[in-house]
Amino acid sequence: MSENISDTPGASSFCEIKPERVDIGPFTMVIFGGTGDLSRRKLLPTLYHLCHDQNLPDEYSIIAFASSERSDEEYRDLVKHSVEEFSEGPIHDACWENFSRHLFYMSGNFKDAESYKRLSSRIEEVAKPASGGKREVIYYLAVPPQFLPDIFERLSFCRLCSGKFDARLIIEKPFGRDRSSASALNSLIAKSFEERQIYRIDHYLGKETVQNILFFRFANSIFEPLWNRRYIDHVQITVAESLGIEYRARFYEQAGVVRDIVQNHMMQLLALIAMEPPIGFEADHIRNEKVKVYRTLRIMDSEYIDKHTVRGQYGAGNINGTDVVSYCDEKDTAPDSNTPTFFAGKFYIDNWRWADVPFYLRTGKRMKKRITEISIHFKQPPLRLFRSICDIREPNLLILGVQPHEEIVLHIGVKHPGIGNHLYAVELGFNYEKDLQGDVHFPLPYERLLLDCMKGDQTLFARQDETEAMWAVVDPIIERWKNTPCPEFPNYAAGSWGPDDANRLIGADGRQWRIF
Ligand code: BG6
């Protein structure tokens, strides 16, 4: 027996993969909106974790730039509370001591050039230059989109991104409200920055299992030959959330489900499933292939949208034993709001690989469970030689589970023991948690993405043409929905799998949602 293979039945054997150490030089991160929700919930706890896991260099500084008056000490208290509240593990005193020394605060006005001059001096004061003599600065724009133009212009005007500073910008979603505003924003950025400096973040791309889609597809030669219209009947992508809109009504009322999830997270998942093999793993090779998918997605006309998309808004209901209110009764939503919180739709990709293969996408808030999953439904054999006893579980199905179960499961047909010729679907599976037995640290999406930006790797960030192409796919849906009366909202109860129309949408093609 080969020495790589364990002789203990059932035991897995691993080749030893040494944890990758990232070599990052001194940097300063300036967080615009460093006291806001996103900073408190995600960014600051993530930066603390990176420090805890010794992923940050010795020399770095984090400067929060926000409007309220605060001292450095007061800001450190805010960060400590955020880490305590929003991190998984407890805070370690020694690590906190170390981390907090790198935190600074500056109050300023995003529109006021004077504030940027002070920011420039502050960066020089706290940041050590890198080996080339310049200071590496990452500007994290964790602010609502309306502030972006002013910030870009001032950063450029006050020379905070050139000369003595080498700058990168991380821009949060939503990137624009539609294609034309995204394109205007891109043109504005392009006046002062090069594309290599821009990191448009989509945290879905930082999820380990999302990145694994490419590894799974292109490292396993057994699936790629089947990955096309000849063998695949259809694909389903579900991003179901049990959460409601929480504290974000003001944002959500303006956005709705298509801008919030479909235009970015779902388009990214779809592209990773549908793209052609890239010629290399460098950022642009992958992004080139994704853009081709968005450009070949069939643009929907009004008639198609009316027939093949479904919108919904949740009513009151019960999730896991807890009663929850309807969307319109959430804090700060309009009592007669028409904002959709659910989307289902059928997409086609008009290229040689995917012609006529439907991609059914479904997402919603306050659904029965939190689950993100992609299922690839292979065609059933042309002749039904066997009698199936299980109508619910079909064989020839591949499931890529993104959350909460991070797994890959193949449903295959086997003979059910007994005299009859009954076919039975069983699962062959890989589950990250069970199979790697807790040995492996899962970086949180923001950990991975922040480290990539610090390293200068843009692979997991959206390029200018990518964001515009994604908008081009969803714009007609948003527009059509805006101009036609919505169904009577609410049309699904919190804790359900969405409106009945979503079942009719897929049912009309003789199929059903895998999760229902
Ligand atoms: C965000 C959306 O981008 O993604 C939220 O703005 C949504 O509305 C969240 O809740 C979902 O992310 P995850 O990682 O919990 O699936």
Coordinates of C-alpha atoms and ligand atoms in Angstrom, one line a residue:
M1 CA 0.0 0.0 0.0
S2 CA 1.3 3.5 -0.8
E3 CA 2.5 5.3 2.3
N4 CA 0.2 8.2 1.6
I5 CA -2.9 6.2 2.2
S6 CA -4.0 5.3 5.7
D7 CA -4.8 1.7 6.3
T8 CA -7.3 2.6 9.0
P9 CA -10.8 2.0 7.5
G10 CA -12.7 5.2 7.2
A11 CA -9.7 7.4 8.1
S12 CA -8.8 10.2 5.7
S13 CA -5.3 11.0 4.8
F14 CA -4.0 14.4 3.9
C15 CA -1.0 15.6 2.3
E16 CA 0.5 18.2 4.6
I17 CA -0.2 21.7 3.3
K18 CA 1.7 24.3 5.2
P19 CA -0.2 27.4 6.1
E20 CA 0.6 30.2 3.7
R21 CA 2.3 33.2 5.2
V22 CA 1.5 36.4 3.6
D23 CA 4.3 38.9 3.2
I24 CA 2.8 42.3 3.6
G25 CA 4.8 45.5 3.9
P26 CA 4.0 48.5 6.2
F27 CA 0.7 50.1 5.3
T28 CA -1.9 52.5 6.6
M29 CA -5.6 51.8 6.2
V30 CA -7.9 54.8 6.3
I31 CA -11.5 53.8 6.9
F32 CA -14.0 56.4 5.7
G33 CA -17.0 55.7 7.9
G34 CA -14.8 54.0 10.5
T35 CA -17.5 54.2 13.1
G36 CA -20.4 53.0 11.0
D37 CA -22.2 49.7 11.0
L38 CA -20.1 47.9 8.5
S39 CA -16.9 49.0 10.3
R40 CA -18.2 47.9 13.6
R41 CA -19.7 44.6 12.5
K42 CA -17.2 43.4 10.0
L43 CA -14.1 45.4 9.3
L44 CA -12.8 46.2 12.8
P45 CA -13.4 42.6 14.1
T46 CA -11.7 41.3 11.0
L47 CA -8.6 43.5 11.4
Y48 CA -8.4 42.4 15.0
H49 CA -8.5 38.8 13.8
L50 CA -5.8 39.4 11.3
C51 CA -3.6 40.8 14.0
H52 CA -4.4 37.9 16.3
D53 CA -3.5 35.4 13.6
Q54 CA -0.2 37.3 13.1
N55 CA -1.1 38.1 9.5
L56 CA -0.3 41.8 9.8
P57 CA 3.1 43.3 9.6
D58 CA 4.8 45.0 12.5
E59 CA 4.3 48.4 11.0
Y60 CA 0.8 49.4 10.2
S61 CA -1.8 51.9 11.2
I62 CA -5.5 52.2 11.0
I63 CA -7.0 55.6 10.9
A64 CA -10.8 56.0 11.1
F65 CA -12.1 59.1 9.3
A66 CA -15.6 60.1 10.3
S67 CA -17.6 63.2 11.1
S68 CA -18.1 62.9 14.9
E69 CA -15.5 64.3 17.3
R70 CA -13.6 61.6 19.2
S71 CA -10.1 61.1 20.6
D72 CA -7.9 58.1 19.7
E73 CA -8.6 56.7 23.1
E74 CA -12.4 56.9 22.6
Y75 CA -12.1 55.3 19.2
R76 CA -10.1 52.4 20.7
D77 CA -12.9 51.9 23.2
L78 CA -15.5 51.8 20.3
V79 CA -13.3 49.3 18.5
K80 CA -12.9 47.1 21.6
H81 CA -16.7 47.0 22.1
S82 CA -17.2 46.1 18.4
V83 CA -14.7 43.3 18.6
E84 CA -16.3 42.0 21.8
E85 CA -19.7 42.1 20.3
F86 CA -19.2 40.9 16.8
S87 CA -16.2 38.5 16.9
E88 CA -16.6 34.8 17.5
G89 CA -14.1 34.2 20.2
P90 CA -13.2 36.2 23.3
I91 CA -10.7 39.1 23.0
H92 CA -7.2 38.3 24.2
D93 CA -5.7 41.0 26.4
A94 CA -2.1 40.9 25.0
C95 CA -3.3 40.9 21.4
W96 CA -5.7 43.7 22.1
E97 CA -2.9 45.8 23.7
N98 CA -0.8 45.2 20.6
F99 CA -3.7 45.9 18.1
S100 CA -5.0 49.0 19.8
R101 CA -1.7 50.8 19.5
H102 CA -2.2 50.9 15.8
L103 CA -5.6 52.5 15.9
F104 CA -6.2 56.2 15.4
Y105 CA -9.1 58.5 14.8
M106 CA -9.6 61.7 12.8
S107 CA -12.7 63.7 12.6
G108 CA -13.4 65.5 9.4
N109 CA -15.9 66.4 6.7
F110 CA -15.9 64.2 3.6
K111 CA -16.5 67.3 1.4
D112 CA -14.0 69.6 3.0
A113 CA -10.5 69.9 1.4
E114 CA -9.1 71.1 4.7
S115 CA -10.0 67.8 6.4
Y116 CA -8.0 65.9 3.7
K117 CA -4.9 68.1 4.3
R118 CA -5.1 67.2 7.9
L119 CA -5.5 63.6 6.9
S120 CA -2.4 63.8 4.8
S121 CA -0.4 65.1 7.8
R122 CA -1.9 62.4 10.0
I123 CA -0.9 59.6 7.7
E124 CA 2.7 61.0 7.5
E125 CA 2.7 61.2 11.3
V126 CA 1.6 57.7 12.0
A127 CA 2.8 55.7 9.0
K128 CA 6.2 54.4 8.2
P129 CA 7.3 54.6 4.6
A130 CA 7.7 51.3 2.7
S131 CA 11.1 50.4 1.2
G132 CA 10.6 52.6 -1.9
G133 CA 10.1 55.6 0.4
K134 CA 6.4 56.0 -0.4
R135 CA 3.7 55.3 2.1
E136 CA 1.3 52.5 1.2
V137 CA -2.3 53.6 1.9
I138 CA -5.5 51.7 1.6
Y139 CA -8.6 53.8 1.6
Y140 CA -11.6 51.8 2.7
L141 CA -14.8 53.5 1.6
A142 CA -17.3 52.1 4.0
V143 CA -19.8 54.9 3.3
P144 CA -23.1 55.2 1.5
P145 CA -22.7 55.6 -2.2
Q146 CA -23.7 59.3 -2.3
F147 CA -20.4 60.2 -0.6
L148 CA -18.2 58.5 -3.1
P149 CA -17.8 61.2 -5.7
D150 CA -16.7 63.8 -3.2
I151 CA -14.2 61.4 -1.6
F152 CA -12.7 60.4 -4.9
E153 CA -12.3 64.0 -6.0
R154 CA -10.8 65.3 -2.7
L155 CA -8.4 62.4 -2.4
S156 CA -7.1 63.2 -5.9
F157 CA -7.2 66.9 -5.5
C158 CA -5.3 66.8 -2.2
R159 CA -2.7 64.4 -3.7
L160 CA -3.5 61.6 -1.2
C161 CA -3.1 58.9 -3.8
S162 CA 0.0 60.0 -5.7
G163 CA 3.4 61.5 -5.0
K164 CA 4.4 60.4 -1.5
F165 CA 1.4 58.0 -1.3
D166 CA 0.9 54.7 -3.1
A167 CA -2.8 54.1 -2.8
R168 CA -5.4 51.5 -3.2
L169 CA -9.2 52.0 -2.8
I170 CA -11.6 49.4 -1.5
I171 CA -15.2 50.2 -2.4
E172 CA -18.2 48.6 -0.9
K173 CA -21.2 47.5 -2.7
P174 CA -23.7 48.7 -3.9
F175 CA -21.5 50.0 -6.7
G176 CA -24.0 52.4 -8.3
R177 CA -27.8 52.0 -8.6
D178 CA -27.9 50.9 -12.2
R179 CA -25.6 50.5 -15.1
S180 CA -25.5 54.2 -16.0
S181 CA -24.6 55.3 -12.4
A182 CA -22.0 52.5 -12.1
S183 CA -20.5 53.6 -15.4
A184 CA -20.5 57.3 -14.3
L185 CA -18.8 56.3 -11.0
N186 CA -16.2 54.2 -13.0
S187 CA -15.5 57.2 -15.2
L188 CA -15.1 59.5 -12.3
I189 CA -12.7 57.0 -10.6
A190 CA -10.8 56.6 -13.9
K191 CA -10.0 60.4 -13.9
S192 CA -7.7 60.0 -10.9
F193 CA -7.0 56.3 -10.4
E194 CA -5.9 53.4 -12.4
E195 CA -7.9 50.2 -12.4
R196 CA -5.0 48.4 -10.6
Q197 CA -5.7 50.6 -7.6
I198 CA -9.4 49.8 -7.3
Y199 CA -10.8 46.9 -5.3
R200 CA -14.6 46.6 -5.6
I201 CA -15.6 44.3 -2.8
D202 CA -18.2 41.5 -2.9
H203 CA -17.8 39.5 0.3
Y204 CA -19.3 36.4 -1.4
L205 CA -16.1 36.0 -3.4
G206 CA -14.2 35.8 -0.1
K207 CA -16.2 32.7 1.0
E208 CA -14.0 29.6 1.0
T209 CA -16.7 27.5 -0.7
V210 CA -17.3 30.0 -3.4
Q211 CA -13.7 30.1 -4.3
N212 CA -13.8 26.3 -4.2
I213 CA -16.2 26.3 -7.2
L214 CA -13.3 27.1 -9.5
F215 CA -11.0 24.5 -7.9
F216 CA -13.7 21.8 -8.0
R217 CA -14.5 22.5 -11.6
F218 CA -11.0 22.9 -13.0
A219 CA -9.1 20.4 -10.9
N220 CA -11.4 17.4 -11.5
S221 CA -11.3 16.3 -15.0
I222 CA -14.3 14.0 -14.4
F223 CA -16.8 16.7 -14.2
E224 CA -15.7 19.3 -16.8
P225 CA -16.5 17.2 -19.8
L226 CA -20.1 16.9 -18.5
W227 CA -20.4 20.6 -17.7
N228 CA -22.5 21.6 -20.6
R229 CA -25.9 21.6 -22.3
R230 CA -25.5 18.0 -23.4
Y231 CA -25.4 16.6 -19.9
I232 CA -26.9 19.3 -17.7
D233 CA -30.7 19.7 -17.5
H234 CA -30.7 22.8 -15.4
V235 CA -29.0 24.7 -12.6
Q236 CA -30.6 26.1 -9.4
I237 CA -29.0 28.8 -7.3
T238 CA -30.7 29.6 -4.0
V239 CA -29.6 32.3 -1.6
A240 CA -32.1 32.1 1.2
E241 CA -31.9 34.2 4.4
S242 CA -33.9 33.7 7.5
L243 CA -32.8 37.2 8.7
G244 CA -35.0 40.2 7.8
I245 CA -33.6 43.6 7.0
E246 CA -32.4 44.2 10.6
Y247 CA -31.3 47.7 11.2
R248 CA -30.9 48.6 7.5
A249 CA -34.4 49.7 6.4
R250 CA -33.2 53.0 5.0
F251 CA -30.7 51.3 2.7
Y252 CA -33.0 48.4 1.9
E253 CA -36.0 50.6 1.0
Q254 CA -33.9 52.2 -1.7
A255 CA -32.2 49.0 -2.8
G256 CA -34.6 46.0 -2.7
V257 CA -33.6 42.4 -3.3
V258 CA -32.3 42.7 -6.9
R259 CA -29.8 45.5 -6.2
D260 CA -28.9 44.0 -2.8
I261 CA -28.2 40.3 -3.8
V262 CA -29.0 39.4 -7.4
Q263 CA -26.8 42.1 -9.1
N264 CA -23.7 41.1 -7.2
H265 CA -23.7 37.9 -5.1
M266 CA -25.9 35.8 -7.3
M267 CA -24.3 37.0 -10.6
Q268 CA -20.9 36.1 -9.1
L269 CA -22.1 32.6 -8.2
L270 CA -23.7 32.1 -11.6
A271 CA -20.5 33.3 -13.4
L272 CA -18.3 30.9 -11.5
I273 CA -20.5 28.0 -12.4
A274 CA -20.9 29.0 -16.1
M275 CA -17.6 30.5 -17.1
E276 CA -15.1 28.9 -19.4
P277 CA -11.8 27.7 -18.0
P278 CA -9.5 30.7 -17.6
I279 CA -6.0 30.5 -19.2
G280 CA -4.5 31.1 -15.7
F281 CA -5.4 32.0 -12.2
E282 CA -4.3 35.6 -12.4
A283 CA -7.0 38.2 -11.7
D284 CA -7.6 39.3 -15.3
H285 CA -7.8 35.8 -16.7
I286 CA -10.6 34.9 -14.3
R287 CA -12.4 38.3 -14.7
N288 CA -12.2 38.1 -18.5
E289 CA -14.1 34.8 -18.4
K290 CA -16.7 36.1 -15.9
V291 CA -17.4 39.1 -18.0
K292 CA -18.1 36.9 -21.0
V293 CA -20.8 35.1 -19.0
Y294 CA -22.5 38.3 -18.1
R295 CA -22.4 39.5 -21.7
T296 CA -24.0 36.3 -22.9
L297 CA -26.7 36.2 -20.4
R298 CA -29.9 36.8 -22.3
I299 CA -31.2 40.3 -21.8
M300 CA -34.8 40.0 -20.7
D301 CA -37.6 42.0 -22.4
S302 CA -40.8 43.1 -20.7
E303 CA -42.8 40.1 -21.8
Y304 CA -40.1 37.7 -20.6
I305 CA -39.8 39.5 -17.2
D306 CA -43.5 39.3 -16.6
K307 CA -43.5 35.6 -17.3
H308 CA -40.3 34.4 -15.9
T309 CA -39.5 36.5 -12.8
V310 CA -41.3 36.6 -9.5
R311 CA -41.1 39.3 -6.9
G312 CA -42.2 39.0 -3.3
Q313 CA -42.4 40.8 0.0
Y314 CA -42.6 39.0 3.3
G315 CA -45.6 39.2 5.7
A316 CA -45.6 38.3 9.4
G317 CA -44.7 34.8 10.2
N318 CA -42.7 32.5 12.4
I319 CA -39.1 31.5 12.0
N320 CA -37.6 28.7 14.2
G321 CA -40.3 29.3 16.8
T322 CA -40.0 33.1 16.9
D323 CA -42.8 35.3 15.6
V324 CA -41.5 38.0 13.3
V325 CA -43.2 41.1 11.8
S326 CA -43.9 41.8 8.2
Y327 CA -41.6 43.9 6.1
C328 CA -43.9 46.9 6.2
D329 CA -43.9 46.7 10.0
E330 CA -40.1 46.7 10.3
K331 CA -38.6 49.9 11.9
D332 CA -38.3 52.7 9.3
T333 CA -40.0 51.0 6.3
A334 CA -42.9 52.7 4.7
P335 CA -46.2 51.1 5.8
D336 CA -47.2 50.7 2.1
S337 CA -43.8 49.9 0.8
N338 CA -43.5 48.1 -2.5
T339 CA -39.9 47.1 -2.0
P340 CA -39.4 43.5 -3.0
T341 CA -37.6 41.2 -0.5
F342 CA -37.8 38.1 -2.7
F343 CA -36.7 37.3 -6.3
A344 CA -37.0 34.3 -8.4
G345 CA -36.1 34.2 -12.1
K346 CA -35.1 32.0 -15.0
F347 CA -32.0 33.0 -16.9
Y348 CA -30.4 31.7 -20.1
I349 CA -26.8 32.0 -21.2
D350 CA -26.7 32.2 -25.0
N351 CA -23.4 30.5 -25.8
W352 CA -22.4 27.1 -27.1
R353 CA -21.9 25.5 -23.6
W354 CA -25.2 26.6 -22.1
A355 CA -27.8 27.3 -24.9
D356 CA -31.3 26.3 -23.7
V357 CA -30.1 25.3 -20.2
P358 CA -32.2 27.2 -17.7
F359 CA -30.6 28.7 -14.6
Y360 CA -33.2 29.2 -11.9
L361 CA -32.2 31.8 -9.3
R362 CA -34.0 32.4 -6.1
T363 CA -33.3 34.6 -3.1
G364 CA -35.2 36.2 -0.3
K365 CA -35.2 37.6 3.2
R366 CA -37.1 35.9 6.1
M367 CA -37.2 32.6 4.4
K368 CA -37.5 29.3 6.2
K369 CA -33.8 28.7 6.7
R370 CA -30.5 30.4 5.9
I371 CA -29.1 28.4 3.1
T372 CA -26.9 29.2 0.0
E373 CA -26.7 26.4 -2.4
I374 CA -26.0 25.7 -6.1
S375 CA -27.4 22.5 -7.5
I376 CA -26.5 21.1 -10.9
H377 CA -29.2 18.8 -12.2
F378 CA -27.7 16.4 -14.7
K379 CA -30.0 14.9 -17.3
Q380 CA -31.6 11.6 -16.3
P381 CA -30.7 8.6 -18.4
P382 CA -32.7 8.6 -21.7
L383 CA -34.4 5.3 -20.8
R384 CA -35.9 4.7 -17.4
L385 CA -34.8 1.1 -17.0
F386 CA -35.4 1.1 -13.3
R387 CA -38.4 1.8 -11.1
S388 CA -37.6 4.6 -8.8
I389 CA -39.0 4.4 -5.3
C390 CA -37.9 7.9 -4.2
D391 CA -39.6 10.8 -6.0
I392 CA -37.9 13.4 -3.9
R393 CA -34.3 12.6 -4.3
E394 CA -33.2 12.1 -7.9
P395 CA -29.8 10.7 -8.8
N396 CA -27.5 12.6 -11.2
L397 CA -27.5 15.7 -9.0
L398 CA -24.5 17.7 -7.8
I399 CA -24.8 20.1 -4.9
L400 CA -22.4 22.7 -4.0
G401 CA -23.3 23.9 -0.5
V402 CA -22.0 27.4 0.3
Q403 CA -23.7 27.8 3.7
P404 CA -24.4 26.8 6.4
H405 CA -23.1 23.4 5.2
E406 CA -19.9 23.9 3.3
E407 CA -20.0 20.8 1.2
I408 CA -20.0 19.1 -2.1
V409 CA -22.5 16.3 -2.5
L410 CA -23.2 14.0 -5.4
H411 CA -26.5 12.1 -5.6
I412 CA -26.0 8.9 -7.4
G413 CA -28.5 6.1 -8.1
V414 CA -27.8 2.6 -6.6
K415 CA -29.9 -0.5 -6.4
H416 CA -32.1 -0.7 -3.4
P417 CA -31.4 -4.0 -1.7
G418 CA -34.2 -6.5 -2.2
I419 CA -35.9 -8.5 -5.0
G420 CA -37.3 -5.6 -6.9
N421 CA -35.4 -3.5 -9.3
H422 CA -35.7 -0.3 -7.4
L423 CA -33.3 2.6 -7.9
Y424 CA -32.3 4.5 -4.8
A425 CA -30.5 7.9 -4.6
V426 CA -27.6 8.0 -2.2
E427 CA -25.0 10.7 -1.4
L428 CA -21.3 10.8 -1.9
G429 CA -20.1 13.8 -0.1
F430 CA -17.3 16.0 1.1
N431 CA -18.0 18.3 4.0
Y432 CA -15.3 20.9 5.0
E433 CA -16.0 20.7 8.7
K434 CA -16.4 17.0 9.1
D435 CA -13.8 15.9 6.6
L436 CA -11.1 18.3 7.7
Q437 CA -12.0 17.6 11.3
G438 CA -11.6 21.1 12.5
D439 CA -7.9 21.1 11.6
V440 CA -8.3 23.9 9.2
H441 CA -8.9 27.6 9.9
F442 CA -11.6 29.0 7.7
P443 CA -10.7 32.6 7.0
L444 CA -13.8 34.8 7.2
P445 CA -14.6 36.4 3.8
Y446 CA -13.4 39.9 4.9
E447 CA -10.1 38.4 6.3
R448 CA -9.3 36.9 2.9
L449 CA -10.3 39.9 0.9
L450 CA -8.5 42.4 3.1
L451 CA -5.3 40.3 3.0
D452 CA -5.6 40.1 -0.8
C453 CA -5.9 43.8 -1.1
M454 CA -2.9 44.3 1.2
K455 CA -1.0 41.9 -1.1
G456 CA -2.2 43.6 -4.2
D457 CA -4.2 40.7 -5.6
Q458 CA -7.4 41.8 -7.4
T459 CA -8.6 38.3 -8.4
L460 CA -11.5 38.3 -5.9
F461 CA -12.6 41.8 -6.7
A462 CA -14.9 43.0 -9.4
R463 CA -13.4 44.8 -12.4
Q464 CA -15.0 48.0 -13.9
D465 CA -16.5 46.2 -16.9
E466 CA -17.7 43.3 -14.7
T467 CA -19.8 45.6 -12.5
E468 CA -21.3 47.3 -15.5
A469 CA -22.1 44.1 -17.2
M470 CA -23.8 42.7 -14.1
W471 CA -26.0 45.8 -13.9
A472 CA -26.9 45.4 -17.6
V473 CA -28.4 42.0 -16.7
V474 CA -30.6 43.2 -13.9
D475 CA -31.5 46.8 -15.0
P476 CA -34.4 45.7 -17.2
I477 CA -35.9 43.7 -14.3
I478 CA -35.7 46.6 -11.9
E479 CA -37.1 49.0 -14.5
R480 CA -40.0 46.7 -15.5
W481 CA -40.9 46.1 -11.9
K482 CA -40.8 49.8 -11.2
N483 CA -43.2 50.5 -14.0
T484 CA -45.7 47.8 -13.4
P485 CA -48.0 47.3 -10.4
C486 CA -46.6 44.8 -8.0
P487 CA -48.6 41.8 -6.8
E488 CA -50.5 42.2 -3.7
F489 CA -47.8 42.5 -1.0
P490 CA -47.1 40.8 1.3
N491 CA -47.3 37.6 -0.8
Y492 CA -45.2 35.2 1.3
A493 CA -45.2 34.5 5.0
A494 CA -41.9 34.9 6.9
G495 CA -40.7 31.4 7.5
S496 CA -41.8 30.0 4.1
W497 CA -39.9 29.4 0.9
G498 CA -41.4 32.4 -0.8
P499 CA -44.5 33.2 -2.9
D500 CA -46.4 30.4 -4.6
D501 CA -45.6 32.0 -7.9
A502 CA -42.0 31.0 -7.5
N503 CA -43.1 27.3 -7.5
R504 CA -45.3 28.0 -10.5
L505 CA -42.3 29.6 -12.3
I506 CA -40.2 26.4 -12.1
G507 CA -43.2 24.1 -12.1
A508 CA -44.3 25.4 -15.5
D509 CA -41.1 23.7 -16.9
G510 CA -41.9 20.4 -15.2
R511 CA -39.3 21.0 -12.5
Q512 CA -39.3 21.9 -8.8
W513 CA -37.1 23.7 -6.4
R514 CA -34.7 21.3 -4.8
I515 CA -35.2 23.0 -1.4
F516 CA -38.9 23.5 -0.5
Ligands
BG6_1 C1 -25.1 41.6 2.0 C2 -26.5 42.1 1.8 O1 -24.3 41.9 0.9 O2 -25.2 40.1 2.1 C3 -27.4 41.7 3.0 O3 -26.5 43.5 1.8 C4 -27.3 40.2 3.2 O4 -28.7 42.1 2.9 C5 -25.9 39.7 3.2 O5 -28.0 39.9 4.4 C6 -25.8 38.2 3.2 O6 -24.5 37.7 3.4 P1 -24.2 36.3 4.0 O7 -22.8 36.2 3.9 O8 -24.8 36.3 5.3 O9 -24.9 35.3 3.0

